[in-house]
Every structure is written in structure tokens, then in C-alpha cells.
Coordinates of N, CA and C in Angstrom, one line a residue:
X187 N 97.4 86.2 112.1 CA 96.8 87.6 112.0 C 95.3 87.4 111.9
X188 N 94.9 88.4 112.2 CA 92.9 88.4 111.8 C 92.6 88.2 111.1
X189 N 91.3 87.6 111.1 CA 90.6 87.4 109.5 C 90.3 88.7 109.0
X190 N 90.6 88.9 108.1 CA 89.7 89.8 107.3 C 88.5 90.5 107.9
X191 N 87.6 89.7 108.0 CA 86.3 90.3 108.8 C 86.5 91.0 110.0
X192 N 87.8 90.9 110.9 CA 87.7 91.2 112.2 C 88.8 92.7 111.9
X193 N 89.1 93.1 110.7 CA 89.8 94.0 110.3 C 88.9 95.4 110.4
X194 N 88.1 96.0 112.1 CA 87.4 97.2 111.8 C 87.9 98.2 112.0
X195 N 87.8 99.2 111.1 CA 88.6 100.4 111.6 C 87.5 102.0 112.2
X196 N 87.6 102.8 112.6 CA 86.7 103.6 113.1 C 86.7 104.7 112.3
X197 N 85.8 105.2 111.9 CA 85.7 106.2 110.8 C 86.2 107.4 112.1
X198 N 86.8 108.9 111.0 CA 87.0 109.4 111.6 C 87.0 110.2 112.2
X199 N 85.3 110.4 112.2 CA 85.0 111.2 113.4 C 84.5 110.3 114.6
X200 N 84.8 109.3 114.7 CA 84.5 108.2 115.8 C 85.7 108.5 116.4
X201 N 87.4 108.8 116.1 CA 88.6 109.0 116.8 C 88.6 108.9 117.5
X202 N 88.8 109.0 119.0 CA 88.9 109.7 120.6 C 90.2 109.7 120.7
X203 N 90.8 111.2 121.8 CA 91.7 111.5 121.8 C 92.7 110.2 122.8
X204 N 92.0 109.7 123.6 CA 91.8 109.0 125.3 C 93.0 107.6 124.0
X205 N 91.7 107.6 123.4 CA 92.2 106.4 122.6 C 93.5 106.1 121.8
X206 N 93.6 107.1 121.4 CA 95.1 107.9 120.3 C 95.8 107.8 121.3
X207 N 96.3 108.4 122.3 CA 96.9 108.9 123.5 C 97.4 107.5 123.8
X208 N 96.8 106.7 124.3 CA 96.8 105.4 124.9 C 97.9 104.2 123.9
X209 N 97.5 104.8 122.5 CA 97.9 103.5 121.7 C 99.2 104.8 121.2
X210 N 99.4 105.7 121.4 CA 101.2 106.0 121.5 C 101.7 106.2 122.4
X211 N 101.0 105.9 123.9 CA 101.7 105.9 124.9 C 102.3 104.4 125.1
X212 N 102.5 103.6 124.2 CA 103.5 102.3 124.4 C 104.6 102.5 123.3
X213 N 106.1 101.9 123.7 CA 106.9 102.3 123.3 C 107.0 101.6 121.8
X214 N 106.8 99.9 121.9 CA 106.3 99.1 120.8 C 105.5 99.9 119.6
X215 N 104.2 100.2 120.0 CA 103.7 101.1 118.9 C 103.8 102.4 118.6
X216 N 104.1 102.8 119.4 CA 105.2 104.1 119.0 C 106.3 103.9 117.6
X217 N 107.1 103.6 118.0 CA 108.0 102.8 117.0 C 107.1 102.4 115.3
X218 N 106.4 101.9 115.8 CA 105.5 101.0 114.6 C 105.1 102.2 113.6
X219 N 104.6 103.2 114.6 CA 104.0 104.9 113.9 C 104.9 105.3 113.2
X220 N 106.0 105.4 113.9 CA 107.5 105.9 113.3 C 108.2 105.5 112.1
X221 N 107.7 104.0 112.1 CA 108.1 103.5 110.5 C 106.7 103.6 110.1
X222 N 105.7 103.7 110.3 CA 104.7 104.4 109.2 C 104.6 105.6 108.8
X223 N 105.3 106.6 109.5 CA 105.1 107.8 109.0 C 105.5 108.5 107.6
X224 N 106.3 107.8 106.7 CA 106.4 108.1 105.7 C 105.6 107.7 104.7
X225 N 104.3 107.2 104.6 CA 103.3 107.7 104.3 C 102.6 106.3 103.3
X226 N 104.4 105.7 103.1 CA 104.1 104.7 102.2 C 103.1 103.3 103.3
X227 N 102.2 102.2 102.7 CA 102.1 101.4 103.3 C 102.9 100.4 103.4
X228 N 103.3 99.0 104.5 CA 104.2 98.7 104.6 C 103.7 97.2 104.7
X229 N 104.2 96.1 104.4 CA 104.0 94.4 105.1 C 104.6 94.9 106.6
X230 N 103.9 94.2 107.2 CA 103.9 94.1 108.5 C 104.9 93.5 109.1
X231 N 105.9 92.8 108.3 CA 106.9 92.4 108.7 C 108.3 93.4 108.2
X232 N 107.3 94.3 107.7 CA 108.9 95.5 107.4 C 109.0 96.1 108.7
X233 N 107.8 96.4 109.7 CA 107.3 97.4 110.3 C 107.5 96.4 112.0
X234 N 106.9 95.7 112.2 CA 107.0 94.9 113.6 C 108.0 94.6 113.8
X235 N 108.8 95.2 115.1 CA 110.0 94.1 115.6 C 109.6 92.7 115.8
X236 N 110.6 92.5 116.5 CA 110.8 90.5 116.8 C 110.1 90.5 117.9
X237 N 108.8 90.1 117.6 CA 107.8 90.3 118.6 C 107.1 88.6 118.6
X238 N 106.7 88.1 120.2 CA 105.4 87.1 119.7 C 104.5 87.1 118.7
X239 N 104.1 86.5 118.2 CA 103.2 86.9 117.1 C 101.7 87.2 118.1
X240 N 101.2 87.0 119.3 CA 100.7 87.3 120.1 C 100.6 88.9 120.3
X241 N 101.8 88.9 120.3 CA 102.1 90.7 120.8 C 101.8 91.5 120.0
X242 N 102.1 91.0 118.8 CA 101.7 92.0 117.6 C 100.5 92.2 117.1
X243 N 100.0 91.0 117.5 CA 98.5 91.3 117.0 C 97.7 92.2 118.3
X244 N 98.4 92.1 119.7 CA 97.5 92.7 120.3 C 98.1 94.6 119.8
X245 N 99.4 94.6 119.5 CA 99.7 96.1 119.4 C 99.0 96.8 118.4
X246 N 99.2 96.2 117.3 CA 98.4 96.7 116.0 C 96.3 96.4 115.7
X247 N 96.4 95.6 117.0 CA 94.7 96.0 117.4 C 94.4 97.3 117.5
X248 N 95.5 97.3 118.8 CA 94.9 98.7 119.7 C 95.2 100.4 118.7
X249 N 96.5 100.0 118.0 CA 96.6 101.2 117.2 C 95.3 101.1 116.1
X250 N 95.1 99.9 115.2 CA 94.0 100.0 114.5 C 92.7 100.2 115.4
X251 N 92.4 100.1 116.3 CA 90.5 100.1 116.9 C 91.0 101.6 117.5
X252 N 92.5 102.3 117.5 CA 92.1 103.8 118.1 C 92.3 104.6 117.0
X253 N 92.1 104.1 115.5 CA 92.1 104.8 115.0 C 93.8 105.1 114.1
X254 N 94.9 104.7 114.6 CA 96.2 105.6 114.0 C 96.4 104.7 113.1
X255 N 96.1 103.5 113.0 CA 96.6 103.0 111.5 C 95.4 102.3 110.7
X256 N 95.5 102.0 109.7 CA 94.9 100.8 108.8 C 95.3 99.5 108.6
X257 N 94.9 98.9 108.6 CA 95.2 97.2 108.1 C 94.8 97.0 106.7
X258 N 95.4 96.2 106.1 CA 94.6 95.8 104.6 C 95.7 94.6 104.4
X259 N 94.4 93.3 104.8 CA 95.0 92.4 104.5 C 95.3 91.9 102.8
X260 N 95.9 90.8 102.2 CA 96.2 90.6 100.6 C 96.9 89.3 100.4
X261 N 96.8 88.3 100.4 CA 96.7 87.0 100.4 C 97.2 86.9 101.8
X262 N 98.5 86.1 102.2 CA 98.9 85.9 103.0 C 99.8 87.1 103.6
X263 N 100.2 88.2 103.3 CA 100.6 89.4 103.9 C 99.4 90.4 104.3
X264 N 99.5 91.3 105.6 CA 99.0 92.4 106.4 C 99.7 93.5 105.7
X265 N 99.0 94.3 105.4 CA 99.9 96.1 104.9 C 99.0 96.3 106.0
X266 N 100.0 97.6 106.3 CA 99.3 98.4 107.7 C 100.1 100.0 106.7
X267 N 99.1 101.3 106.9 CA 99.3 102.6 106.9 C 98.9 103.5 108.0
X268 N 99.6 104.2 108.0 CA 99.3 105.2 109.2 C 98.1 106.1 109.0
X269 N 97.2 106.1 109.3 CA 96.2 107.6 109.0 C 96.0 108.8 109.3
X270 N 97.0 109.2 109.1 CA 97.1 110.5 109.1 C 96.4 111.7 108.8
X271 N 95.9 111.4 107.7 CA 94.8 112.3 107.5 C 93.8 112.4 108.3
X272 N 93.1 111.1 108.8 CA 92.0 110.9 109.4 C 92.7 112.0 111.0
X273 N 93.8 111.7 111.0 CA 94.2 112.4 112.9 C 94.6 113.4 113.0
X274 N 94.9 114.2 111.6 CA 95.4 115.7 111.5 C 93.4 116.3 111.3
X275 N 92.7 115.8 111.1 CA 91.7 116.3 110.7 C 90.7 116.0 112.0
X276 N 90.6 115.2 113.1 CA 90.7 115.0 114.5 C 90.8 115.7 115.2
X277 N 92.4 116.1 115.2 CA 93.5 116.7 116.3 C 94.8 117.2 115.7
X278 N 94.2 118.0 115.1 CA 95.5 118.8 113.7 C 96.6 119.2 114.9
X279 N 97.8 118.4 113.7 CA 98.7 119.0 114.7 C 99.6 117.7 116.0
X280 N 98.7 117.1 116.3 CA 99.1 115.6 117.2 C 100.0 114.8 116.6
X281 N 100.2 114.2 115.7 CA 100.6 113.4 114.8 C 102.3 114.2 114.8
X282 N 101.9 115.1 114.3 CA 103.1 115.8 113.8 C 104.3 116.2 115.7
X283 N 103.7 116.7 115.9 CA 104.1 116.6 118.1 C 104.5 115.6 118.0
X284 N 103.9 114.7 118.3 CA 104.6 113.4 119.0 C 105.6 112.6 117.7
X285 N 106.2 112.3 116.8 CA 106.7 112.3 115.9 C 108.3 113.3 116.0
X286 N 107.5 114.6 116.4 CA 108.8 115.7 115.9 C 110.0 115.4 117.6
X287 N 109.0 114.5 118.6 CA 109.2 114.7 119.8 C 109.7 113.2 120.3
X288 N 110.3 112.6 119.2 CA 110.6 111.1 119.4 C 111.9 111.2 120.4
X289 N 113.0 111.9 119.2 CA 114.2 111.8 119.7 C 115.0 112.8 120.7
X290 N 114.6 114.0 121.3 CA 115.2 115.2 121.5 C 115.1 115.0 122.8
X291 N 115.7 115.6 123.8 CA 115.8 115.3 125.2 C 114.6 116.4 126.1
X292 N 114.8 115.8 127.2 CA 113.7 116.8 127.9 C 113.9 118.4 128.1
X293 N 115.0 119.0 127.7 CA 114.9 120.3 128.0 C 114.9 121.0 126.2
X294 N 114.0 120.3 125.9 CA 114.1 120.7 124.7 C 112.7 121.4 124.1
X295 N 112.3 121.6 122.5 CA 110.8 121.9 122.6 C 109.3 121.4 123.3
X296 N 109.7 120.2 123.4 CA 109.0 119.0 124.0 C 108.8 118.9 125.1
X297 N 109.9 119.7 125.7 CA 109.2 119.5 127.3 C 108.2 120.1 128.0
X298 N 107.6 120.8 129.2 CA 107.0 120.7 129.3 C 107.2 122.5 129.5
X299 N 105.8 123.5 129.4 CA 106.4 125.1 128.7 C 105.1 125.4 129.8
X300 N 105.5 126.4 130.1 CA 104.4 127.0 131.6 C 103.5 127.6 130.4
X301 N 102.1 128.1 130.5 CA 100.8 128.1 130.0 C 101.0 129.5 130.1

């Protein structure tokens, strides 16, 4: 996992939406959000499937540098939390969408609604 030092997160009004979008448009960290969403923080081995350890560091980059989670390393374990606050206060509203829109099929709220 990263050192410590390489642990940056973007304050949040730095967010971008491009960015958010991107890091739950993969199914891997999607998932990851999904077990963060209850609010508690988690060791990273509650939260990662059976992944390369390669892979996970590259997933939980991209969700930590766009902003959707936190890292906080503590001796030899990673806690990661979801930031929620920082992305309802963003893009009020996003978090909660894609979350409520995990499991339901396409003809459902979620799909797509003429303007």
C-alpha cells in the first residue's frame, strides 16, 4: 500500500464531477462505495475483493485522488471511508443516485426519463 506521504486527498471544493463519474463508472470500485456507504470506516481488507494487490492500489487511487473516499493509514492496516459529505455538498444528491441505482433493472427509476 502507499506510504503515508503519498496518501493525498482533494479538498472539497477541488471535486470534479468528470472525476467522480469516472471512478464509479468501474464495477470494482463501485462495489468498494457500496461497502462504504454505511458510513462506518473500514480495513481495507473488509472492503477489497480478491484482487492483485496491484489492482487495488490502482482502484482505491483513483477513488481517493477523485475525491469519493479517504484513506487513513494506522500501523500496518489502510481504513478507507467514503466522503460523503464532501460529494453531497459538491453534487447533492449523486451519491445517493447511484447507490439507490445499484440493483434495480433498466425499466425502472433509473432508467433513462425524457427531459
Amino acid at each position: 500500500m502507499p506510504a503515508a506521504a503519498d496518501l493525498t486527498h482533494p479538498a472539497a471544493d477541488r471535486i470534479e464531477l468528470v472525476g467522480v463519474l469516472a471512478a464509479l463508472g468501474h464495477p470494482v470500485r463501485l462495489e468498494i462505495v457500496r461497502k462504504l456507504a454505511s458510513g462506518a470506516e473500514a480495513f481495507c481488507g473488509e472492503v477489497v475483493p480478491d484482487l492483485p494487490r496491484s489492482s487495488v492500489t490502482h482502484h482505491l487511487r483513483t477513488l481517493r485522488e477523485s475525491g469519493v473516499i479517504r484513506q487513513r493509514p494506522q500501523g500496518r492496516k489502510l481504513y478507507l471511508a467514503l466522503c460523503r459529505d464532501d460529494l453531497e455538498l459538491r453534487f447533492p444528491g449523486l451519491l445517493e443516485l447511484v447507490l439507490a441505482c445499484r440493483s434495480r433493472p433498466l425499466d425502472s427509476e433509473c432508467d433513462e426519463q425524457p427531459l
